Amino acid sequence: AQSVTQPDIHITVSEGASLELRCNYSYGATPYLFWYVQSPGQGLQLLLKYFSGDTLVQGIKGFEAEFKRSQSSFNLRKPSVHWSDAAEYFCALSAGTASKLTFGTGTRLQVTL
Amino acid sequence: EAGVAQSPRYKIIEKRQSVAFWCNPISGHATLYWYQQILGQGPKLLIQFQNNGVVDDSQLPKDRFSAERLKGVDSTLKIQPAKLEDSAVYLCASSFLRGRTYEQYFGPGTRLTVT
C-alpha cells in the first residue's frame, strides 16, 4: 500500500523567511511525487512534480523540492515567503503516470507580516 | 484554455436526501477523477474514468454513491441517500500527458453539507 505523511499540520513563518514543508512517503518503488497548493475556496494547483532524473525540481511561484530516496522524503522549500503564499499545501504520490493520486493530510501555512 | 468546471459550488441537504454533482473536464482530457476531501484531510479518490470506462472505483461506497461519464466527456456523481459523514468537498480533476507524466488539473470543488 502507498501512503504519504505530512508531519506538520500547521506552520507559521514571517514574510521574507525561508520555508520548508516536510513530506515522507511509503511505496515499494520509485513513485511519481507532487506538491499541490490549495487556497481557500479554490481547487488544487500543481506546484511541481518529480518522476525521475534530477532530484531537485523547480516549480512555479519560486518553489522547489528535493527527492531523497534514502529518506523517502520529498520536502518543499522556498527561500523567501510572501504573504500570498499562505494556503494549504498537499504532497501526493502516484504509482504510475495516469494513476490516482494519494495525498497527505496537508500542511496549513500561515504567513505573518 | 478553460479549466475544469464543476457545479454547483455549494449544496446543503438533509440526510437521506439525494444530490448530484456535475463536472466538465478540460477539453481533450481522457482521464477524469472524482475525489472526496473531508475537512482536515487530503483528497481521497472515489472513482477514475478513462474515456467513459471505469479504471478504479475501489474506494467508492457503491451502496450510496454512483458516477457516470457518458460519451467520455462530462461526468456526474450522485449520492443517494446522503449521510452526515458525506459532508465534504467533492473535487473533479482531469489529466493529460505532459512530457512523460500525466498532470491532473482540479476544478474548484463542490462543498456538500449534510444536516
JSON list of C-alpha atoms in Angstrom, two decimals:
[
{"chain": "A", "resi": 1, "resn": "ALA", "atom": "CA", "xyz": [0.00, 0.00, 0.00]},
{"chain": "A", "resi": 2, "resn": "GLN", "atom": "CA", "xyz": [1.16, 3.51, -0.67]},
{"chain": "A", "resi": 3, "resn": "SER", "atom": "CA", "xyz": [0.93, 6.40, 1.78]},
{"chain": "A", "resi": 4, "resn": "VAL", "atom": "CA", "xyz": [2.05, 9.98, 2.28]},
{"chain": "A", "resi": 5, "resn": "THR", "atom": "CA", "xyz": [2.80, 11.62, 5.61]},
{"chain": "A", "resi": 6, "resn": "GLN", "atom": "CA", "xyz": [2.98, 15.33, 6.23]},
{"chain": "A", "resi": 7, "resn": "PRO", "atom": "CA", "xyz": [4.15, 15.64, 9.84]},
{"chain": "A", "resi": 8, "resn": "ASP", "atom": "CA", "xyz": [3.34, 19.32, 10.25]},
{"chain": "A", "resi": 9, "resn": "ILE", "atom": "CA", "xyz": [-0.34, 20.23, 10.38]},
{"chain": "A", "resi": 10, "resn": "HIS", "atom": "CA", "xyz": [0.26, 23.96, 10.73]},
{"chain": "A", "resi": 11, "resn": "ILE", "atom": "CA", "xyz": [3.33, 26.15, 10.19]},
{"chain": "A", "resi": 12, "resn": "THR", "atom": "CA", "xyz": [3.74, 29.87, 10.74]},
{"chain": "A", "resi": 13, "resn": "VAL", "atom": "CA", "xyz": [6.55, 31.84, 9.16]},
{"chain": "A", "resi": 14, "resn": "SER", "atom": "CA", "xyz": [7.33, 35.51, 8.82]},
{"chain": "A", "resi": 15, "resn": "GLU", "atom": "CA", "xyz": [7.21, 37.13, 5.41]},
{"chain": "A", "resi": 16, "resn": "GLY", "atom": "CA", "xyz": [10.66, 37.02, 3.86]},
{"chain": "A", "resi": 17, "resn": "ALA", "atom": "CA", "xyz": [11.75, 34.00, 5.89]},
{"chain": "A", "resi": 18, "resn": "SER", "atom": "CA", "xyz": [12.63, 30.68, 4.32]},
{"chain": "A", "resi": 19, "resn": "LEU", "atom": "CA", "xyz": [10.20, 27.78, 4.28]},
{"chain": "A", "resi": 20, "resn": "GLU", "atom": "CA", "xyz": [10.48, 24.01, 4.32]},
{"chain": "A", "resi": 21, "resn": "LEU", "atom": "CA", "xyz": [7.45, 21.73, 4.34]},
{"chain": "A", "resi": 22, "resn": "ARG", "atom": "CA", "xyz": [8.08, 18.08, 5.06]},
{"chain": "A", "resi": 23, "resn": "CYS", "atom": "CA", "xyz": [6.73, 15.12, 3.16]},
{"chain": "A", "resi": 24, "resn": "ASN", "atom": "CA", "xyz": [7.51, 11.43, 3.66]},
{"chain": "A", "resi": 25, "resn": "TYR", "atom": "CA", "xyz": [6.16, 8.63, 1.55]},
{"chain": "A", "resi": 26, "resn": "SER", "atom": "CA", "xyz": [5.82, 4.90, 1.64]},
{"chain": "A", "resi": 27, "resn": "TYR", "atom": "CA", "xyz": [5.90, 2.97, -1.61]},
{"chain": "A", "resi": 28, "resn": "GLY", "atom": "CA", "xyz": [7.67, -0.10, -2.86]},
{"chain": "A", "resi": 29, "resn": "ALA", "atom": "CA", "xyz": [9.24, 1.51, -5.90]},
{"chain": "A", "resi": 30, "resn": "THR", "atom": "CA", "xyz": [10.12, 4.99, -7.04]},
{"chain": "A", "resi": 31, "resn": "PRO", "atom": "CA", "xyz": [6.90, 6.94, -7.07]},
{"chain": "A", "resi": 32, "resn": "TYR", "atom": "CA", "xyz": [5.81, 9.97, -9.01]},
{"chain": "A", "resi": 33, "resn": "LEU", "atom": "CA", "xyz": [5.69, 12.80, -6.45]},
{"chain": "A", "resi": 34, "resn": "PHE", "atom": "CA", "xyz": [3.77, 16.05, -6.50]},
{"chain": "A", "resi": 35, "resn": "TRP", "atom": "CA", "xyz": [3.18, 19.16, -4.45]},
{"chain": "A", "resi": 36, "resn": "TYR", "atom": "CA", "xyz": [-0.14, 20.97, -4.73]},
{"chain": "A", "resi": 37, "resn": "VAL", "atom": "CA", "xyz": [-1.35, 24.21, -3.16]},
{"chain": "A", "resi": 38, "resn": "GLN", "atom": "CA", "xyz": [-4.95, 24.93, -2.22]},
{"chain": "A", "resi": 39, "resn": "SER", "atom": "CA", "xyz": [-6.14, 28.42, -1.38]},
{"chain": "A", "resi": 40, "resn": "PRO", "atom": "CA", "xyz": [-9.47, 28.87, 0.45]},
{"chain": "A", "resi": 41, "resn": "GLY", "atom": "CA", "xyz": [-12.38, 28.08, -1.83]},
{"chain": "A", "resi": 42, "resn": "GLN", "atom": "CA", "xyz": [-10.07, 27.13, -4.67]},
{"chain": "A", "resi": 43, "resn": "GLY", "atom": "CA", "xyz": [-9.15, 23.89, -6.32]},
{"chain": "A", "resi": 44, "resn": "LEU", "atom": "CA", "xyz": [-5.72, 22.33, -6.12]},
{"chain": "A", "resi": 45, "resn": "GLN", "atom": "CA", "xyz": [-2.93, 23.87, -8.17]},
{"chain": "A", "resi": 46, "resn": "LEU", "atom": "CA", "xyz": [0.16, 21.89, -9.13]},
{"chain": "A", "resi": 47, "resn": "LEU", "atom": "CA", "xyz": [3.38, 23.46, -7.86]},
{"chain": "A", "resi": 48, "resn": "LEU", "atom": "CA", "xyz": [5.87, 20.87, -9.08]},
{"chain": "A", "resi": 49, "resn": "LYS", "atom": "CA", "xyz": [6.39, 17.20, -9.77]},
{"chain": "A", "resi": 50, "resn": "TYR", "atom": "CA", "xyz": [9.15, 14.58, -9.73]},
{"chain": "A", "resi": 51, "resn": "PHE", "atom": "CA", "xyz": [9.27, 11.33, -11.65]},
{"chain": "A", "resi": 52, "resn": "SER", "atom": "CA", "xyz": [12.94, 10.70, -12.47]},
{"chain": "A", "resi": 53, "resn": "GLY", "atom": "CA", "xyz": [16.24, 12.37, -13.13]},
{"chain": "A", "resi": 54, "resn": "ASP", "atom": "CA", "xyz": [17.49, 15.37, -11.23]},
{"chain": "A", "resi": 55, "resn": "THR", "atom": "CA", "xyz": [16.39, 15.05, -7.61]},
{"chain": "A", "resi": 56, "resn": "LEU", "atom": "CA", "xyz": [16.00, 18.81, -7.18]},
{"chain": "A", "resi": 57, "resn": "VAL", "atom": "CA", "xyz": [12.97, 20.03, -9.07]},
{"chain": "A", "resi": 58, "resn": "GLN", "atom": "CA", "xyz": [11.88, 23.58, -9.66]},
{"chain": "A", "resi": 59, "resn": "GLY", "atom": "CA", "xyz": [8.27, 24.63, -9.70]},
{"chain": "A", "resi": 60, "resn": "ILE", "atom": "CA", "xyz": [6.08, 27.66, -10.05]},
{"chain": "A", "resi": 61, "resn": "LYS", "atom": "CA", "xyz": [5.99, 30.63, -7.69]},
{"chain": "A", "resi": 62, "resn": "GLY", "atom": "CA", "xyz": [9.63, 30.14, -6.67]},
{"chain": "A", "resi": 63, "resn": "PHE", "atom": "CA", "xyz": [9.12, 26.75, -5.01]},
{"chain": "A", "resi": 64, "resn": "GLU", "atom": "CA", "xyz": [11.50, 23.82, -5.25]},
{"chain": "A", "resi": 65, "resn": "ALA", "atom": "CA", "xyz": [11.54, 20.31, -3.83]},
{"chain": "A", "resi": 66, "resn": "GLU", "atom": "CA", "xyz": [14.21, 17.70, -3.31]},
{"chain": "A", "resi": 67, "resn": "PHE", "atom": "CA", "xyz": [13.66, 13.96, -3.66]},
{"chain": "A", "resi": 68, "resn": "LYS", "atom": "CA", "xyz": [15.72, 11.90, -1.22]},
{"chain": "A", "resi": 69, "resn": "ARG", "atom": "CA", "xyz": [15.29, 8.19, -1.83]},
{"chain": "A", "resi": 70, "resn": "SER", "atom": "CA", "xyz": [17.28, 7.17, 1.28]},
{"chain": "A", "resi": 71, "resn": "GLN", "atom": "CA", "xyz": [14.93, 9.17, 3.49]},
{"chain": "A", "resi": 72, "resn": "SER", "atom": "CA", "xyz": [11.73, 8.55, 1.48]},
{"chain": "A", "resi": 73, "resn": "SER", "atom": "CA", "xyz": [11.21, 12.27, 1.52]},
{"chain": "A", "resi": 74, "resn": "PHE", "atom": "CA", "xyz": [10.16, 15.00, -0.88]},
{"chain": "A", "resi": 75, "resn": "ASN", "atom": "CA", "xyz": [10.37, 18.26, 1.05]},
{"chain": "A", "resi": 76, "resn": "LEU", "atom": "CA", "xyz": [9.14, 21.53, -0.40]},
{"chain": "A", "resi": 77, "resn": "ARG", "atom": "CA", "xyz": [11.23, 24.68, 0.02]},
{"chain": "A", "resi": 78, "resn": "LYS", "atom": "CA", "xyz": [11.07, 28.37, -0.75]},
{"chain": "A", "resi": 79, "resn": "PRO", "atom": "CA", "xyz": [13.89, 30.79, 0.11]},
{"chain": "A", "resi": 80, "resn": "SER", "atom": "CA", "xyz": [11.68, 33.79, 0.84]},
{"chain": "A", "resi": 81, "resn": "VAL", "atom": "CA", "xyz": [7.99, 33.51, 1.63]},
{"chain": "A", "resi": 82, "resn": "HIS", "atom": "CA", "xyz": [5.43, 36.08, 0.52]},
{"chain": "A", "resi": 83, "resn": "TRP", "atom": "CA", "xyz": [2.16, 36.80, 2.31]},
{"chain": "A", "resi": 84, "resn": "SER", "atom": "CA", "xyz": [0.30, 35.44, -0.73]},
{"chain": "A", "resi": 85, "resn": "ASP", "atom": "CA", "xyz": [1.84, 32.00, -0.10]},
{"chain": "A", "resi": 86, "resn": "ALA", "atom": "CA", "xyz": [-0.50, 31.47, 2.84]},
{"chain": "A", "resi": 87, "resn": "ALA", "atom": "CA", "xyz": [-2.53, 28.40, 1.89]},
{"chain": "A", "resi": 88, "resn": "GLU", "atom": "CA", "xyz": [-2.79, 24.65, 2.41]},
{"chain": "A", "resi": 89, "resn": "TYR", "atom": "CA", "xyz": [-0.07, 22.53, 0.84]},
{"chain": "A", "resi": 90, "resn": "PHE", "atom": "CA", "xyz": [-0.50, 18.90, -0.11]},
{"chain": "A", "resi": 91, "resn": "CYS", "atom": "CA", "xyz": [2.12, 16.33, -1.00]},
{"chain": "A", "resi": 92, "resn": "ALA", "atom": "CA", "xyz": [0.92, 13.48, -3.20]},
{"chain": "A", "resi": 93, "resn": "LEU", "atom": "CA", "xyz": [2.24, 10.39, -4.90]},
{"chain": "A", "resi": 94, "resn": "SER", "atom": "CA", "xyz": [1.21, 8.31, -7.85]},
{"chain": "A", "resi": 95, "resn": "ALA", "atom": "CA", "xyz": [2.21, 4.77, -8.67]},
{"chain": "A", "resi": 96, "resn": "GLY", "atom": "CA", "xyz": [2.14, 5.38, -12.39]},
{"chain": "A", "resi": 97, "resn": "THR", "atom": "CA", "xyz": [1.71, 8.04, -14.98]},
{"chain": "A", "resi": 98, "resn": "ALA", "atom": "CA", "xyz": [-2.07, 8.08, -15.03]},
{"chain": "A", "resi": 99, "resn": "SER", "atom": "CA", "xyz": [-2.75, 6.52, -11.68]},
{"chain": "A", "resi": 100, "resn": "LYS", "atom": "CA", "xyz": [-4.69, 8.05, -8.87]},
{"chain": "A", "resi": 101, "resn": "LEU", "atom": "CA", "xyz": [-3.02, 10.47, -6.50]},
{"chain": "A", "resi": 102, "resn": "THR", "atom": "CA", "xyz": [-2.59, 9.52, -2.85]},
{"chain": "A", "resi": 103, "resn": "PHE", "atom": "CA", "xyz": [-2.48, 12.69, -0.78]},
{"chain": "A", "resi": 104, "resn": "GLY", "atom": "CA", "xyz": [-1.06, 13.56, 2.60]},
{"chain": "A", "resi": 105, "resn": "THR", "atom": "CA", "xyz": [-3.23, 15.33, 5.14]},
{"chain": "A", "resi": 106, "resn": "GLY", "atom": "CA", "xyz": [-1.83, 18.73, 4.22]},
{"chain": "A", "resi": 107, "resn": "THR", "atom": "CA", "xyz": [0.13, 21.49, 5.96]},
{"chain": "A", "resi": 108, "resn": "ARG", "atom": "CA", "xyz": [-1.53, 24.82, 6.53]},
{"chain": "A", "resi": 109, "resn": "LEU", "atom": "CA", "xyz": [0.92, 27.69, 6.07]},
{"chain": "A", "resi": 110, "resn": "GLN", "atom": "CA", "xyz": [0.32, 30.99, 7.83]},
{"chain": "A", "resi": 111, "resn": "VAL", "atom": "CA", "xyz": [2.49, 33.99, 6.93]},
{"chain": "A", "resi": 112, "resn": "THR", "atom": "CA", "xyz": [2.89, 36.83, 9.39]},
{"chain": "A", "resi": 113, "resn": "LEU", "atom": "CA", "xyz": [3.79, 40.32, 8.27]},
{"chain": "B", "resi": 1, "resn": "GLU", "atom": "CA", "xyz": [-7.87, 27.38, -22.07]},
{"chain": "B", "resi": 2, "resn": "ALA", "atom": "CA", "xyz": [-10.85, 26.80, -19.80]},
{"chain": "B", "resi": 3, "resn": "GLY", "atom": "CA", "xyz": [-10.28, 24.84, -16.63]},
{"chain": "B", "resi": 4, "resn": "VAL", "atom": "CA", "xyz": [-12.26, 22.04, -15.06]},
{"chain": "B", "resi": 5, "resn": "ALA", "atom": "CA", "xyz": [-15.79, 23.23, -14.37]},
{"chain": "B", "resi": 6, "resn": "GLN", "atom": "CA", "xyz": [-17.94, 21.96, -11.52]},
{"chain": "B", "resi": 7, "resn": "SER", "atom": "CA", "xyz": [-21.43, 22.75, -10.35]},
{"chain": "B", "resi": 8, "resn": "PRO", "atom": "CA", "xyz": [-22.96, 23.51, -8.03]},
{"chain": "B", "resi": 9, "resn": "ARG", "atom": "CA", "xyz": [-20.27, 25.14, -5.88]},
{"chain": "B", "resi": 10, "resn": "TYR", "atom": "CA", "xyz": [-22.23, 24.66, -2.67]},
{"chain": "B", "resi": 11, "resn": "LYS", "atom": "CA", "xyz": [-25.06, 22.35, -1.66]},
{"chain": "B", "resi": 12, "resn": "ILE", "atom": "CA", "xyz": [-26.86, 21.86, 1.63]},
{"chain": "B", "resi": 13, "resn": "ILE", "atom": "CA", "xyz": [-29.17, 18.87, 2.01]},
{"chain": "B", "resi": 14, "resn": "GLU", "atom": "CA", "xyz": [-30.71, 16.86, 4.79]},
{"chain": "B", "resi": 15, "resn": "LYS", "atom": "CA", "xyz": [-29.63, 13.32, 5.50]},
{"chain": "B", "resi": 16, "resn": "ARG", "atom": "CA", "xyz": [-31.36, 10.67, 3.44]},
{"chain": "B", "resi": 17, "resn": "GLN", "atom": "CA", "xyz": [-31.86, 13.12, 0.56]},
{"chain": "B", "resi": 18, "resn": "SER", "atom": "CA", "xyz": [-30.15, 12.68, -2.78]},
{"chain": "B", "resi": 19, "resn": "VAL", "atom": "CA", "xyz": [-27.73, 15.00, -4.53]},
{"chain": "B", "resi": 20, "resn": "ALA", "atom": "CA", "xyz": [-25.86, 15.15, -7.83]},
{"chain": "B", "resi": 21, "resn": "PHE", "atom": "CA", "xyz": [-22.69, 16.93, -8.85]},
{"chain": "B", "resi": 22, "resn": "TRP", "atom": "CA", "xyz": [-21.60, 17.76, -12.36]},
{"chain": "B", "resi": 23, "resn": "CYS", "atom": "CA", "xyz": [-18.12, 18.03, -13.85]},
{"chain": "B", "resi": 24, "resn": "ASN", "atom": "CA", "xyz": [-16.92, 19.22, -17.24]},
{"chain": "B", "resi": 25, "resn": "PRO", "atom": "CA", "xyz": [-13.24, 18.38, -17.75]},
{"chain": "B", "resi": 26, "resn": "ILE", "atom": "CA", "xyz": [-10.73, 20.26, -19.83]},
{"chain": "B", "resi": 27, "resn": "SER", "atom": "CA", "xyz": [-11.31, 19.62, -23.50]},
{"chain": "B", "resi": 28, "resn": "GLY", "atom": "CA", "xyz": [-9.36, 16.63, -24.76]},
{"chain": "B", "resi": 29, "resn": "HIS", "atom": "CA", "xyz": [-8.56, 15.18, -21.35]},
{"chain": "B", "resi": 30, "resn": "ALA", "atom": "CA", "xyz": [-9.39, 11.50, -21.50]},
{"chain": "B", "resi": 31, "resn": "THR", "atom": "CA", "xyz": [-8.95, 10.72, -17.81]},
{"chain": "B", "resi": 32, "resn": "LEU", "atom": "CA", "xyz": [-11.36, 12.07, -15.22]},
{"chain": "B", "resi": 33, "resn": "TYR", "atom": "CA", "xyz": [-11.25, 11.67, -11.44]},
{"chain": "B", "resi": 34, "resn": "TRP", "atom": "CA", "xyz": [-13.62, 12.32, -8.56]},
{"chain": "B", "resi": 35, "resn": "TYR", "atom": "CA", "xyz": [-12.05, 12.93, -5.16]},
{"chain": "B", "resi": 36, "resn": "GLN", "atom": "CA", "xyz": [-13.66, 13.41, -1.75]},
{"chain": "B", "resi": 37, "resn": "GLN", "atom": "CA", "xyz": [-11.96, 15.85, 0.62]},
{"chain": "B", "resi": 38, "resn": "ILE", "atom": "CA", "xyz": [-13.20, 15.74, 4.19]},
{"chain": "B", "resi": 39, "resn": "LEU", "atom": "CA", "xyz": [-12.32, 18.73, 6.35]},
{"chain": "B", "resi": 40, "resn": "GLY", "atom": "CA", "xyz": [-8.79, 18.43, 7.69]},
{"chain": "B", "resi": 41, "resn": "GLN", "atom": "CA", "xyz": [-7.83, 15.61, 5.32]},
{"chain": "B", "resi": 42, "resn": "GLY", "atom": "CA", "xyz": [-6.27, 15.27, 1.92]},
{"chain": "B", "resi": 43, "resn": "PRO", "atom": "CA", "xyz": [-8.41, 14.37, -1.07]},
{"chain": "B", "resi": 44, "resn": "LYS", "atom": "CA", "xyz": [-9.24, 10.69, -1.50]},
{"chain": "B", "resi": 45, "resn": "LEU", "atom": "CA", "xyz": [-10.03, 9.15, -4.86]},
{"chain": "B", "resi": 46, "resn": "LEU", "atom": "CA", "xyz": [-13.57, 7.92, -5.29]},
{"chain": "B", "resi": 47, "resn": "ILE", "atom": "CA", "xyz": [-13.54, 6.93, -8.95]},
{"chain": "B", "resi": 48, "resn": "GLN", "atom": "CA", "xyz": [-11.35, 7.25, -12.04]},
{"chain": "B", "resi": 49, "resn": "PHE", "atom": "CA", "xyz": [-12.58, 7.13, -15.64]},
{"chain": "B", "resi": 50, "resn": "GLN", "atom": "CA", "xyz": [-10.59, 6.61, -18.80]},
{"chain": "B", "resi": 51, "resn": "ASN", "atom": "CA", "xyz": [-12.86, 7.99, -21.53]},
{"chain": "B", "resi": 52, "resn": "ASN", "atom": "CA", "xyz": [-16.22, 6.53, -20.47]},
{"chain": "B", "resi": 53, "resn": "GLY", "atom": "CA", "xyz": [-14.85, 3.39, -18.82]},
{"chain": "B", "resi": 54, "resn": "VAL", "atom": "CA", "xyz": [-14.16, 2.95, -15.10]},
{"chain": "B", "resi": 55, "resn": "VAL", "atom": "CA", "xyz": [-10.50, 2.38, -14.22]},
{"chain": "B", "resi": 56, "resn": "ASP", "atom": "CA", "xyz": [-10.68, 2.43, -10.42]},
{"chain": "B", "resi": 57, "resn": "ASP", "atom": "CA", "xyz": [-13.73, 2.63, -8.18]},
{"chain": "B", "resi": 58, "resn": "SER", "atom": "CA", "xyz": [-12.37, 0.62, -5.27]},
{"chain": "B", "resi": 59, "resn": "GLN", "atom": "CA", "xyz": [-12.96, 3.46, -2.78]},
{"chain": "B", "resi": 60, "resn": "LEU", "atom": "CA", "xyz": [-16.46, 4.35, -3.98]},
{"chain": "B", "resi": 61, "resn": "PRO", "atom": "CA", "xyz": [-19.21, 3.43, -1.49]},
{"chain": "B", "resi": 62, "resn": "LYS", "atom": "CA", "xyz": [-21.31, 1.75, -4.11]},
{"chain": "B", "resi": 63, "resn": "ASP", "atom": "CA", "xyz": [-24.34, 1.27, -1.88]},
{"chain": "B", "resi": 64, "resn": "ARG", "atom": "CA", "xyz": [-24.97, 5.01, -2.00]},
{"chain": "B", "resi": 65, "resn": "PHE", "atom": "CA", "xyz": [-22.59, 6.60, -4.49]},
{"chain": "B", "resi": 66, "resn": "SER", "atom": "CA", "xyz": [-22.76, 6.29, -8.26]},
{"chain": "B", "resi": 67, "resn": "ALA", "atom": "CA", "xyz": [-20.96, 8.02, -11.10]},
{"chain": "B", "resi": 68, "resn": "GLU", "atom": "CA", "xyz": [-21.12, 8.03, -14.82]},
{"chain": "B", "resi": 69, "resn": "ARG", "atom": "CA", "xyz": [-19.29, 9.61, -17.70]},
{"chain": "B", "resi": 70, "resn": "LEU", "atom": "CA", "xyz": [-21.44, 9.43, -20.77]},
{"chain": "B", "resi": 71, "resn": "LYS", "atom": "CA", "xyz": [-19.76, 9.99, -24.12]},
{"chain": "B", "resi": 72, "resn": "GLY", "atom": "CA", "xyz": [-16.40, 10.28, -22.38]},
{"chain": "B", "resi": 73, "resn": "VAL", "atom": "CA", "xyz": [-16.75, 13.98, -21.58]},
{"chain": "B", "resi": 74, "resn": "ASP", "atom": "CA", "xyz": [-18.94, 15.30, -18.76]},
{"chain": "B", "resi": 75, "resn": "SER", "atom": "CA", "xyz": [-19.43, 13.33, -15.59]},
{"chain": "B", "resi": 76, "resn": "THR", "atom": "CA", "xyz": [-21.95, 13.24, -12.78]},
{"chain": "B", "resi": 77, "resn": "LEU", "atom": "CA", "xyz": [-21.51, 11.94, -9.25]},
{"chain": "B", "resi": 78, "resn": "LYS", "atom": "CA", "xyz": [-24.62, 11.06, -7.27]},
{"chain": "B", "resi": 79, "resn": "ILE", "atom": "CA", "xyz": [-25.20, 10.30, -3.62]},
{"chain": "B", "resi": 80, "resn": "GLN", "atom": "CA", "xyz": [-28.44, 8.58, -2.62]},
{"chain": "B", "resi": 81, "resn": "PRO", "atom": "CA", "xyz": [-29.24, 8.60, 0.24]},
{"chain": "B", "resi": 82, "resn": "ALA", "atom": "CA", "xyz": [-26.81, 11.03, 1.83]},
{"chain": "B", "resi": 83, "resn": "LYS", "atom": "CA", "xyz": [-25.37, 10.53, 5.31]},
{"chain": "B", "resi": 84, "resn": "LEU", "atom": "CA", "xyz": [-23.90, 13.08, 7.70]},
{"chain": "B", "resi": 85, "resn": "GLU", "atom": "CA", "xyz": [-20.40, 11.72, 7.05]},
{"chain": "B", "resi": 86, "resn": "ASP", "atom": "CA", "xyz": [-20.73, 12.60, 3.37]},
{"chain": "B", "resi": 87, "resn": "SER", "atom": "CA", "xyz": [-20.21, 16.26, 4.25]},
{"chain": "B", "resi": 88, "resn": "ALA", "atom": "CA", "xyz": [-17.08, 17.13, 2.29]},
{"chain": "B", "resi": 89, "resn": "VAL", "atom": "CA", "xyz": [-15.72, 18.92, -0.75]},
{"chain": "B", "resi": 90, "resn": "TYR", "atom": "CA", "xyz": [-16.04, 16.87, -3.92]},
{"chain": "B", "resi": 91, "resn": "LEU", "atom": "CA", "xyz": [-13.28, 17.60, -6.36]},
{"chain": "B", "resi": 92, "resn": "CYS", "atom": "CA", "xyz": [-13.23, 16.71, -10.02]},
{"chain": "B", "resi": 93, "resn": "ALA", "atom": "CA", "xyz": [-9.94, 16.50, -11.91]},
{"chain": "B", "resi": 94, "resn": "SER", "atom": "CA", "xyz": [-8.88, 15.66, -15.42]},
{"chain": "B", "resi": 95, "resn": "SER", "atom": "CA", "xyz": [-5.48, 14.80, -16.76]},
{"chain": "B", "resi": 96, "resn": "PHE", "atom": "CA", "xyz": [-3.39, 14.83, -19.90]},
{"chain": "B", "resi": 97, "resn": "LEU", "atom": "CA", "xyz": [0.10, 13.72, -20.82]},
{"chain": "B", "resi": 98, "resn": "ARG", "atom": "CA", "xyz": [2.75, 16.43, -20.47]},
{"chain": "B", "resi": 99, "resn": "GLY", "atom": "CA", "xyz": [6.15, 15.11, -21.43]},
{"chain": "B", "resi": 100, "resn": "ARG", "atom": "CA", "xyz": [6.45, 11.76, -19.71]},
{"chain": "B", "resi": 101, "resn": "THR", "atom": "CA", "xyz": [3.90, 12.25, -16.97]},
{"chain": "B", "resi": 102, "resn": "TYR", "atom": "CA", "xyz": [0.23, 12.97, -16.63]},
{"chain": "B", "resi": 103, "resn": "GLU", "atom": "CA", "xyz": [-0.75, 16.15, -14.84]},
{"chain": "B", "resi": 104, "resn": "GLN", "atom": "CA", "xyz": [-4.04, 16.37, -13.01]},
{"chain": "B", "resi": 105, "resn": "TYR", "atom": "CA", "xyz": [-5.95, 19.63, -13.15]},
{"chain": "B", "resi": 106, "resn": "PHE", "atom": "CA", "xyz": [-8.53, 20.20, -10.47]},
{"chain": "B", "resi": 107, "resn": "GLY", "atom": "CA", "xyz": [-11.83, 22.02, -10.51]},
{"chain": "B", "resi": 108, "resn": "PRO", "atom": "CA", "xyz": [-12.91, 24.36, -7.68]},
{"chain": "B", "resi": 109, "resn": "GLY", "atom": "CA", "xyz": [-14.94, 21.65, -6.00]},
{"chain": "B", "resi": 110, "resn": "THR", "atom": "CA", "xyz": [-18.47, 21.32, -4.66]},
{"chain": "B", "resi": 111, "resn": "ARG", "atom": "CA", "xyz": [-18.85, 21.81, -0.93]},
{"chain": "B", "resi": 112, "resn": "LEU", "atom": "CA", "xyz": [-21.59, 19.49, 0.38]},
{"chain": "B", "resi": 113, "resn": "THR", "atom": "CA", "xyz": [-23.12, 19.93, 3.81]},
{"chain": "B", "resi": 114, "resn": "VAL", "atom": "CA", "xyz": [-25.44, 17.21, 5.05]},
{"chain": "B", "resi": 115, "resn": "THR", "atom": "CA", "xyz": [-27.58, 18.19, 8.04]}
]
